[in-house]
Short mmCIF file of C-alpha atoms and ligand atoms in Angstrom, two decimals:
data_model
loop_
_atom_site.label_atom_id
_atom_site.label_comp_id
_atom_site.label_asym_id
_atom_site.label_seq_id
_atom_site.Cartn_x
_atom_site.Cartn_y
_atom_site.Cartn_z
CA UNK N 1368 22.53 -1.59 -12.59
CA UNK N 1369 22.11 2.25 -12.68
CA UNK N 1370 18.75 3.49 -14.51
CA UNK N 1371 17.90 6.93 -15.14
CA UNK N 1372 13.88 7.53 -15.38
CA UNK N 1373 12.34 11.31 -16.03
CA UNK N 1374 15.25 12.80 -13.66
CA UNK N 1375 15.87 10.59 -11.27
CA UNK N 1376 18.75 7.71 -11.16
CA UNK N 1377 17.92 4.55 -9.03
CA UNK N 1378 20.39 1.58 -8.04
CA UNK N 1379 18.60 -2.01 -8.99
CA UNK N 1380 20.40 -4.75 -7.67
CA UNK N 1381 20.35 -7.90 -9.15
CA UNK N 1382 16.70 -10.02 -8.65
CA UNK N 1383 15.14 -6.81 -8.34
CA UNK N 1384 12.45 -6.58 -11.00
CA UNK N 1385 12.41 -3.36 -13.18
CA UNK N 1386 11.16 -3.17 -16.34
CA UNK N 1387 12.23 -0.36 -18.44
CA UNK N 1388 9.34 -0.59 -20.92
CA UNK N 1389 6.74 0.39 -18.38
CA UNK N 1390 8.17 3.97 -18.13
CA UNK N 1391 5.06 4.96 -20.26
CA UNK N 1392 2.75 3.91 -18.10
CA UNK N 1393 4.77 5.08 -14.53
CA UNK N 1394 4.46 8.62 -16.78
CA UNK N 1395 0.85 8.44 -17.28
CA UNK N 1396 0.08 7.81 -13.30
CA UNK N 1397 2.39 10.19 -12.28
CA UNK N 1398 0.32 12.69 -14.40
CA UNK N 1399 -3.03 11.25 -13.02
CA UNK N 1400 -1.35 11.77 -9.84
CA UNK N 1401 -0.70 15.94 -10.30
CA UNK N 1402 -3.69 16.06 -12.32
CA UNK N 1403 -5.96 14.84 -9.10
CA UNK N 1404 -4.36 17.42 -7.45
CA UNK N 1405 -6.00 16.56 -3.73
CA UNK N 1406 -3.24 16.20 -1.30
CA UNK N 1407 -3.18 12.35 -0.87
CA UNK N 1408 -0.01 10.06 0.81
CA UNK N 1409 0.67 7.19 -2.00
CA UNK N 1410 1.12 3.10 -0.96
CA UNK N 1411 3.18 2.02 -3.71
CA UNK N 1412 2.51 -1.82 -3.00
CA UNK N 1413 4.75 -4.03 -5.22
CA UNK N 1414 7.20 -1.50 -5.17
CA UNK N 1415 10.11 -3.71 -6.10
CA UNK N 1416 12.76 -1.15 -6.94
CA UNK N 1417 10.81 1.47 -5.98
CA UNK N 1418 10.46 3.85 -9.12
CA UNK N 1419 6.40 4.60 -8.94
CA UNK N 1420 6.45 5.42 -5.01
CA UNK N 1421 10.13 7.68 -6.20
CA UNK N 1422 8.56 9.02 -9.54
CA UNK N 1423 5.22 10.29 -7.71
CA UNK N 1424 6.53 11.93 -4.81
CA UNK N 1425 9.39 13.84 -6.98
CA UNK N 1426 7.18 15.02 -9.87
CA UNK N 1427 4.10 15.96 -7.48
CA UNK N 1428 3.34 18.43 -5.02
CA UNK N 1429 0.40 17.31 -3.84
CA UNK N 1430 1.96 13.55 -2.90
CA UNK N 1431 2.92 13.39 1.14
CA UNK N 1432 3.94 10.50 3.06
CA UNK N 1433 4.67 7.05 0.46
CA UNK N 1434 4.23 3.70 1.61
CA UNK N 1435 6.51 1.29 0.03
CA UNK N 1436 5.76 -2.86 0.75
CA UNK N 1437 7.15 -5.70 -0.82
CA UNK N 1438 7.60 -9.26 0.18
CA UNK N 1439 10.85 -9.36 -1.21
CA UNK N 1440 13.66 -8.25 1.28
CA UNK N 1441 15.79 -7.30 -1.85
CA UNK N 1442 13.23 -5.16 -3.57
CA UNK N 1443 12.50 -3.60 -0.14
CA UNK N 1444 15.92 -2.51 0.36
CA UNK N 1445 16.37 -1.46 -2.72
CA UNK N 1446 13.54 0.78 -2.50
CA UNK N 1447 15.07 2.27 0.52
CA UNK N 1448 18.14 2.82 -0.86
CA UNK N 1449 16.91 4.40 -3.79
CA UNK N 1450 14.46 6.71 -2.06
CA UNK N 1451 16.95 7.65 -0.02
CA UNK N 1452 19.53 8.73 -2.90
CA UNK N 1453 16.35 10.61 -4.04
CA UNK N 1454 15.83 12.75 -1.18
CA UNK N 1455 12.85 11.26 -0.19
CA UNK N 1456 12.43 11.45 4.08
CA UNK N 1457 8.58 11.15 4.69
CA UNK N 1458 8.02 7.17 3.48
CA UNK N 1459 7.97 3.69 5.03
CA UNK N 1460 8.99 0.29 4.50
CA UNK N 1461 7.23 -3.20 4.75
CA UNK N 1462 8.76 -5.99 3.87
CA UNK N 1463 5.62 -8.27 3.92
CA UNK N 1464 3.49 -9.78 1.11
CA UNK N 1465 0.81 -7.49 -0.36
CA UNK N 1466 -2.98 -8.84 1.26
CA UNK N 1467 -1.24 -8.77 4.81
CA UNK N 1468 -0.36 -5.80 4.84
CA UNK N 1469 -3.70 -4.40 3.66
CA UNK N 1470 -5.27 -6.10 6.39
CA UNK N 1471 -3.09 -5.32 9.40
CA UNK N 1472 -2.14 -1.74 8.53
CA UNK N 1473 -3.55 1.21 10.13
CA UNK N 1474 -2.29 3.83 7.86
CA UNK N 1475 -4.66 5.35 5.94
CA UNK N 1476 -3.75 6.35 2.12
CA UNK N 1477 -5.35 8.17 -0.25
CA UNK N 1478 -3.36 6.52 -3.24
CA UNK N 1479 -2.99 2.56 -3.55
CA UNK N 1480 -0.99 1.41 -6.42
CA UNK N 1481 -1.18 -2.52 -7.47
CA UNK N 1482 1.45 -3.11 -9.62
CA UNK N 1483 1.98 -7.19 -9.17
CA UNK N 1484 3.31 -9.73 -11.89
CA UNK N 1485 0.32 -10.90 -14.15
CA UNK N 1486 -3.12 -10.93 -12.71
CA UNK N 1487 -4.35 -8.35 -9.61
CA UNK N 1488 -7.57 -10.22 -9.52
CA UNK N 1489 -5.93 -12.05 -6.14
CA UNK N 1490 -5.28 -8.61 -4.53
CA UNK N 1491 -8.68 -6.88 -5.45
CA UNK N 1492 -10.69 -8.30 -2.51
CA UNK N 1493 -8.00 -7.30 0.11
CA UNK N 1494 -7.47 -3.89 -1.76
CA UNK N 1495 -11.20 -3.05 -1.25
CA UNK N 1496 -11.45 -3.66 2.12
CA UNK N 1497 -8.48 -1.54 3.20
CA UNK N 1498 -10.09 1.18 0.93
CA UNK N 1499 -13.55 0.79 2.90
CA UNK N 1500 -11.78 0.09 6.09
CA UNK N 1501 -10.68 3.92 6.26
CA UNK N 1502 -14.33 5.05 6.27
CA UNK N 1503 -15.56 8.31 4.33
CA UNK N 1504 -13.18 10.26 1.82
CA UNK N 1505 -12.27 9.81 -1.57
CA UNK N 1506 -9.34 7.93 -2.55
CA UNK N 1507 -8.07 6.02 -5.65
CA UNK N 1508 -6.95 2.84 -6.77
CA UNK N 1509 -4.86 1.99 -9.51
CA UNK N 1510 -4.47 -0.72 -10.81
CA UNK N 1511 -1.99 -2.73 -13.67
CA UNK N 1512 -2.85 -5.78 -15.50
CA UNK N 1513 -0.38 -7.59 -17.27
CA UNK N 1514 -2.39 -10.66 -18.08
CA UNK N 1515 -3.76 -9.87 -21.20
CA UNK N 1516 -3.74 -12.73 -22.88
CA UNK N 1517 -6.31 -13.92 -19.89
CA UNK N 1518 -8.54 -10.49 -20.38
CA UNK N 1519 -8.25 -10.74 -24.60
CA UNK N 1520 -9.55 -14.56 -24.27
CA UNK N 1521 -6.66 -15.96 -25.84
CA UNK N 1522 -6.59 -18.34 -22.10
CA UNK N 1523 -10.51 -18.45 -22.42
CA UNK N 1524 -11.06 -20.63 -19.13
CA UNK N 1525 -8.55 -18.48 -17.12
CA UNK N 1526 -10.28 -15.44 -17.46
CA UNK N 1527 -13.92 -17.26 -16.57
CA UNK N 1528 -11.78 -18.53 -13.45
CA UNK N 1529 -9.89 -15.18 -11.97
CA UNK N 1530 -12.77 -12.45 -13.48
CA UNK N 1531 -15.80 -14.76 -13.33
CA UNK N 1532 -16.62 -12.94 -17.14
CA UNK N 1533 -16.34 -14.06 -20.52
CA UNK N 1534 -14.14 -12.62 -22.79
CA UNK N 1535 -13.96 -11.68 -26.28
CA UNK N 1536 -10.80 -13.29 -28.54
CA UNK N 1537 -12.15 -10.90 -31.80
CA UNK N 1538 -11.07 -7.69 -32.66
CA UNK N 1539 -12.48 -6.40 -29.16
CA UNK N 1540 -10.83 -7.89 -27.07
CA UNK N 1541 -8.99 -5.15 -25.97
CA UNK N 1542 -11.64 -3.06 -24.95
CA UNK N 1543 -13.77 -6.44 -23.93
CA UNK N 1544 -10.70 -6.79 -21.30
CA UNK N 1545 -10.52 -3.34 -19.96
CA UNK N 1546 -14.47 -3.94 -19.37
CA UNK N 1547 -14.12 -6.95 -17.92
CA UNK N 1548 -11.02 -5.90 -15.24
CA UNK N 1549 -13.14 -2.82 -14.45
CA UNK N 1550 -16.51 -4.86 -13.73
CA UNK N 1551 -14.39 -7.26 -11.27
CA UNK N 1552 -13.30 -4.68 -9.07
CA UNK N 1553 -16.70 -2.96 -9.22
CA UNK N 1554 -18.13 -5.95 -8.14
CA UNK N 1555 -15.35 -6.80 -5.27
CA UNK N 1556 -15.62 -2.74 -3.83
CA UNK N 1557 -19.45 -3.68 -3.87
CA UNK N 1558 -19.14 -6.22 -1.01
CA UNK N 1559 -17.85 -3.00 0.99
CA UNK N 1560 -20.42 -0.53 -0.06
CA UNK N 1561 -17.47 0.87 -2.13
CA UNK N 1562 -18.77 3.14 -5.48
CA UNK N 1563 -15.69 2.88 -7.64
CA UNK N 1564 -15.35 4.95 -11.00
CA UNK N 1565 -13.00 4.47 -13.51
CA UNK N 1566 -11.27 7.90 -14.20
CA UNK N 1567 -8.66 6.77 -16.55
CA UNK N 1568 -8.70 3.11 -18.53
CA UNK N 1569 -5.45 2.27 -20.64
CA UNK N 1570 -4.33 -0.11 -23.08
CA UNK N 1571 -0.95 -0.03 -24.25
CA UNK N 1572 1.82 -2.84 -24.96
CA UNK N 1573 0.77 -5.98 -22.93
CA UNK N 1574 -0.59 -4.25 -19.97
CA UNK N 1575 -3.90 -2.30 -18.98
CA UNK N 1576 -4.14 0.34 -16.67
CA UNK N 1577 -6.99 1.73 -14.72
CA UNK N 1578 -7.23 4.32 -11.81
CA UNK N 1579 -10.85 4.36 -10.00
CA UNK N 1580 -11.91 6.77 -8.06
CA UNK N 1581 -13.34 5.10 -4.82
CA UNK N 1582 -15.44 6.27 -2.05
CA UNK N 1583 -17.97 4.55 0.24
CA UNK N 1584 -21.04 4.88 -0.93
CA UNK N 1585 -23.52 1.74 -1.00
CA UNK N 1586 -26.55 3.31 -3.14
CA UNK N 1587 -23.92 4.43 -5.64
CA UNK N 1588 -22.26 0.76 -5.56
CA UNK N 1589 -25.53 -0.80 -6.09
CA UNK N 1590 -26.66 1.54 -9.22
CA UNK N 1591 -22.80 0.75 -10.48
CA UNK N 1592 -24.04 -3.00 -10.82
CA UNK N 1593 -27.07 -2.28 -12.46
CA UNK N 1594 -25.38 -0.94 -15.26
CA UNK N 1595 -22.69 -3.87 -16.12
CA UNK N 1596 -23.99 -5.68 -19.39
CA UNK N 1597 -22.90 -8.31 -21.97
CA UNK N 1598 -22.44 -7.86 -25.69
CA UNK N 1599 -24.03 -10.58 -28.22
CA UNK N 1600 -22.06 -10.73 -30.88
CA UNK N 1601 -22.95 -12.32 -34.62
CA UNK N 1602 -19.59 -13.68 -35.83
CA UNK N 1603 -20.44 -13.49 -39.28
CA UNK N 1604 -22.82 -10.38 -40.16
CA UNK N 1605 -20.25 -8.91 -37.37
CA UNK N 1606 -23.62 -7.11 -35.74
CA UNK N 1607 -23.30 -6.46 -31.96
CA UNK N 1608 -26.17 -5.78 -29.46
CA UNK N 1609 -25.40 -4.33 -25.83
CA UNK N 1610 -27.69 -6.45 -23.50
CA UNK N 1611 -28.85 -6.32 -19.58
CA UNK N 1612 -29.10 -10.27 -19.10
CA UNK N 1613 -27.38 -12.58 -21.12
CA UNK N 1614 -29.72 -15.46 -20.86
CA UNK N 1615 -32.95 -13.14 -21.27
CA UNK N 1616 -32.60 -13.64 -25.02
CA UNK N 1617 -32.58 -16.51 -27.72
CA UNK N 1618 -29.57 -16.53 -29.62
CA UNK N 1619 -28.71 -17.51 -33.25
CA UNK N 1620 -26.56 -20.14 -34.41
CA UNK N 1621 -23.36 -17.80 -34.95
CA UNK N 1622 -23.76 -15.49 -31.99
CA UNK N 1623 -21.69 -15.99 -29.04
CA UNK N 1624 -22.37 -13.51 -25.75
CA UNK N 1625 -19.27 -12.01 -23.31
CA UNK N 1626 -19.15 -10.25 -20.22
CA UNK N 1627 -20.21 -9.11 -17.79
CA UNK N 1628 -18.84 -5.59 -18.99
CA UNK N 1629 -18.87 -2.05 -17.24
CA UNK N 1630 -20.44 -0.45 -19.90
CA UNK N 1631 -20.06 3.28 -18.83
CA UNK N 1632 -17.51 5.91 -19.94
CA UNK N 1633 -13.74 4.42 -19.79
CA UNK N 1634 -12.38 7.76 -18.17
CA UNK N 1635 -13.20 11.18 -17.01
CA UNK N 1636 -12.87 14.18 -19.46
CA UNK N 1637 -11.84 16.39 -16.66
CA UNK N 1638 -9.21 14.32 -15.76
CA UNK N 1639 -7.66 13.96 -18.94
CA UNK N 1640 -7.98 17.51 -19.85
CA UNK N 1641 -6.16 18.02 -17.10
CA UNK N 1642 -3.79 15.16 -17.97
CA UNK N 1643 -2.82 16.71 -21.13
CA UNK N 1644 -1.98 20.26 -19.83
CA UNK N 1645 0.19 18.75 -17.06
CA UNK N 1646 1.87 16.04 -20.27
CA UNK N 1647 2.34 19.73 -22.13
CA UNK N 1648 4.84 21.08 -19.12
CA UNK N 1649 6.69 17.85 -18.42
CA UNK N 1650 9.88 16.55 -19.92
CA UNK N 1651 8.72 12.67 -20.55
CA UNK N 1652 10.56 10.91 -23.11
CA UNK N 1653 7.58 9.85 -24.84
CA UNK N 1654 5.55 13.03 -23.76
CA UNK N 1655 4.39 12.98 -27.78
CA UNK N 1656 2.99 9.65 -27.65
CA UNK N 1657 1.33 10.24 -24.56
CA UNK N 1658 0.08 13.40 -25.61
CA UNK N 1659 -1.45 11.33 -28.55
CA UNK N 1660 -2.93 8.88 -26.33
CA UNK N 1661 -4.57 11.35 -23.87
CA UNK N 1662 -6.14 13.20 -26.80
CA UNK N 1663 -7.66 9.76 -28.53
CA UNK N 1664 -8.95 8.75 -25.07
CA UNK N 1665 -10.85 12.06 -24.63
CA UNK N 1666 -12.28 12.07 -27.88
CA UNK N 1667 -13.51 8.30 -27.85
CA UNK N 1668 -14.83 8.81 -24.12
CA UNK N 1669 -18.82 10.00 -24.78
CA UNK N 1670 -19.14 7.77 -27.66
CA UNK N 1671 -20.87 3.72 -27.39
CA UNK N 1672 -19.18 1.16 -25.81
CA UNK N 1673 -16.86 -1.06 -28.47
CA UNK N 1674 -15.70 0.14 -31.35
CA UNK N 1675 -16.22 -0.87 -35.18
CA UNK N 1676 -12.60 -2.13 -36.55
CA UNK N 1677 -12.50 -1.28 -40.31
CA UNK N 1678 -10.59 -4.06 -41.49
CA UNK N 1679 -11.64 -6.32 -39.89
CA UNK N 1680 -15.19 -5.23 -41.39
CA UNK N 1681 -13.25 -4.84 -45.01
CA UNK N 1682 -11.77 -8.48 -44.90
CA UNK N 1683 -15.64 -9.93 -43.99
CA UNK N 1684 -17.41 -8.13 -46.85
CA UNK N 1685 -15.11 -8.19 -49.24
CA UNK N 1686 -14.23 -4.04 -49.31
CA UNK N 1687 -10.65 -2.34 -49.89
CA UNK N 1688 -9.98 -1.34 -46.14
CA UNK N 1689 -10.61 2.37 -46.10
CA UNK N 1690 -9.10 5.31 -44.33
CA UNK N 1691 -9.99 5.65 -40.70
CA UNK N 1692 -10.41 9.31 -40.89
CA UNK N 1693 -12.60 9.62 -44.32
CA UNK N 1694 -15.17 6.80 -42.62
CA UNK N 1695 -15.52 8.93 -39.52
CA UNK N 1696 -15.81 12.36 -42.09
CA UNK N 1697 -18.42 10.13 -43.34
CA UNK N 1698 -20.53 9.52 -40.27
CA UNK N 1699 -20.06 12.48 -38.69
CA UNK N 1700 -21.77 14.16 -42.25
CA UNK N 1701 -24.22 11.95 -41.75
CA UNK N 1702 -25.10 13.56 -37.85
CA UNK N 1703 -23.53 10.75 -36.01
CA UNK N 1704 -20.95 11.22 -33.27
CA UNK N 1705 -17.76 9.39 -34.14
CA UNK N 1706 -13.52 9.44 -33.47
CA UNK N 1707 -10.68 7.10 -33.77
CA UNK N 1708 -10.52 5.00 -30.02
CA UNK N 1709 -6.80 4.35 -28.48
CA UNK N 1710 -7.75 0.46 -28.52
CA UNK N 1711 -7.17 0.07 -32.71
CA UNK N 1712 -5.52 2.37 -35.09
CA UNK N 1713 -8.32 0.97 -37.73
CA UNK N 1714 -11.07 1.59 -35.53
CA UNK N 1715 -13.84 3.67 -34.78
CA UNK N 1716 -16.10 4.25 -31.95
CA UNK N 1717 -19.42 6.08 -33.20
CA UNK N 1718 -22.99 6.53 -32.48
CA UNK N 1719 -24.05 4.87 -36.16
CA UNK N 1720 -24.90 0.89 -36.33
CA UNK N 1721 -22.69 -1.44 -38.45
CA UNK N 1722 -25.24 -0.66 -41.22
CA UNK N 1723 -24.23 2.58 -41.53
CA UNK N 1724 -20.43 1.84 -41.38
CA UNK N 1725 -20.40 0.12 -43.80
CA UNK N 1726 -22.51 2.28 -45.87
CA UNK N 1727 -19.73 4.93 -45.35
CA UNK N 1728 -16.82 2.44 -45.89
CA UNK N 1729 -18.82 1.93 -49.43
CA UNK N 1730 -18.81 5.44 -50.31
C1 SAM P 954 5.76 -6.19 -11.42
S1 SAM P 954 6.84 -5.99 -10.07
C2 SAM P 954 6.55 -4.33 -9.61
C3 SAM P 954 7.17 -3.33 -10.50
C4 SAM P 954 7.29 -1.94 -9.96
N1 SAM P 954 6.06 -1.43 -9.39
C5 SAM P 954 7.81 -1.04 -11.08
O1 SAM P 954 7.07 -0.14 -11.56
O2 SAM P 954 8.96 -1.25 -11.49
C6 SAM P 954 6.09 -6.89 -8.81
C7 SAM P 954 6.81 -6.77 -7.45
O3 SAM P 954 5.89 -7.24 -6.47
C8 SAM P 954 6.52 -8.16 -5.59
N2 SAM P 954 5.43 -9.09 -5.21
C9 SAM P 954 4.80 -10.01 -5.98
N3 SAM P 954 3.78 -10.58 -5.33
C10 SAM P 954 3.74 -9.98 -4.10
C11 SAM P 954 2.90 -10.12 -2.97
N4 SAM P 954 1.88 -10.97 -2.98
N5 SAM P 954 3.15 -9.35 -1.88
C12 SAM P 954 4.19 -8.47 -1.86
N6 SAM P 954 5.02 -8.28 -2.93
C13 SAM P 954 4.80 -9.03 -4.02
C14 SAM P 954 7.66 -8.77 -6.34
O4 SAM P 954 8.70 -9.10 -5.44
C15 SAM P 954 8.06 -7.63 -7.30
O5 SAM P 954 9.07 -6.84 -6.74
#
């Protein structure tokens, strides 16, 4: 099968995985990529037919030597083939499964894509150790998760088992599971003295996205831990309360607690600023959508962690559901801080307490 992706054409043979729905989010790291800017050689682990590895090299100058592994010997030729057809003459090739690689390879990268099927819980530990294996220097690691049904809580137990956290299955569970993914690798880079920072956390579709920003730094991995969190949540008053401990506290007969969370900002402003400029110049096929996304994700960055969904608030009390924007008019009249937030179209993140929410959904 022929595919054609942002410019380039690539050859995937038959039980060679390629999903052509995931172009959005190959777009968005590729602009992460050129918006990091640092000169950095990319492992595109899982690289099955080899389109992320392809796609960062040819839209960024700043990419140099790409590291493709896979432990299928189809997807690996494939990948050569296609990088090949692509012009592409500083890479290499491992067929070889994932966590061995990372442990036996002495090439040093400054990019490390995990792109696997489902969960990348398995992969985090070995991912962190090659990272802190290469000593001092910034690098990043992105990351894709695809099981979101584990993350949202709809597979409750699963997500205790592979993320050791608690999740949400309410009208946060989105943003529950972004904070939930991010806290796990925190927690695995800790092990190694590794500080990791998310710079960019996505949810679109059925997948989430995050790139960190990772260097070794053990007092800044420590203070990271410090500030993960929980949320107690009322299920019928719909109240939330951020906490440090979730045992420190006695709870009432509707309130159920999640996490631990990363409770710090989702992404960094710089970043996406620079993010959207670079969106502005490219020729992406959704460029508009993405341009949409960047912008919600900056504006929602400085604001609380999880947002208030309207209707969900409307369908408890009893209220027509209002209009996004007039509620966040509303608040922001009122002095507080508030925007829509990529997670929910009937959302909004703000500084004010449910109180005042629904005071302004009254109005
Ligand atoms: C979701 S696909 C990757 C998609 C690809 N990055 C893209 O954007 O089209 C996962 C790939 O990882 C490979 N894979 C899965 N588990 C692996 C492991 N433990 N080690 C190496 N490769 C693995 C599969 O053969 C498959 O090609």
């Amino acid at each position: 099968m022929k595919v054609k992706e942002n410019g380039i054409t690539l050859s995937v043979q038959k039980g060679v995985f390629f999903n052509p729905n995931m172009e959005i989010c190959r777009d968005i790291c590729s602009l992460a990529i050129g918006a990091i800017g640092k000169k950095m050689d990319v492992c595109d682990a899982f690289c099955a037919s080899g389109v992320r590895g392809i796609r960062y090299k040819k839209e960024n100058k700043n990419v140099g030597k790409t590291h493709f592994v896979d432990f299928s010997e189809r997807a690996v030729e494939c990948a050569k083939k296609n990088a090949k057809a692509n012009g592409m003459n500083e890479c290499s090739f491992a067929k070889e499964e994932v966590s061995r690689f990372l442990l036996c390879t002495d090439s040093d990268f400054q990019f490390l894509e995990i792109d696997p099927f489902g969960s990348p819980a398995p992969y985090i530990f070995d991912a962190c150790r090659h990272l802190s294996r290469m000593g001092k220097g910034e690098r990043y690691l992105s990351i894709t998760a695809t099981d979101t049904a584990v993350l949202c809580g709809a597979e409750h137990s699963a997500c205790v088992k592979d993320y050791m956290a608690v999740p949400l299955h309410n009208e946060l569970c989105h943003e529950a599971g972004v904070r939930i993914l991010i806290a796990y690798v925190q927690k695995m880079g800790a092990q190694f003295n590794l500080h990791l920072e998310p710079l960019f956390s996505l949810s679109a579709l059925h997948f989430f996205k995050i790139i960190f920003r990772a260097e070794q730094d053990a007092g800044k991995s420590f203070e990271e831990l410090q500030e993960l969190g929980y949320l107690l949540y009322e299920q019928k008053t719909l109240e939330r309360r951020i906490m440090g401990k979730p045992f420190a506290c006695e709870r009432k007969e509707h309130e159920i607690v999640g996490g631990p969370f990363y409770l710090g900002r989702l992404h960094s402003e710089k970043l996406l600023l620079k993010m959207i400029k670079k969106n502005g110049k490219r020729k992406y096929a959704q460029k508009e959508r993405i341009a949409k996304l960047l912008l919600l994700m900056k504006n929602e960055n400085s604001l609380p962690p999880f947002h208030y969904d309207l209707h969900r608030i409307a369908d408890r009390y009893s209220l027509n559901p209002p209009k996004t924007d007039a509620v966040i008019e509303m608040l922001k009249k009122k002095g507080f801080s508030a925007s829509r937030t990529h997670f929910c179209p009937t959302a909004v993140k703000t500084t004010a307490g449910l109180e005042d929410v629904l005071k302004g959904m009254r109005v």
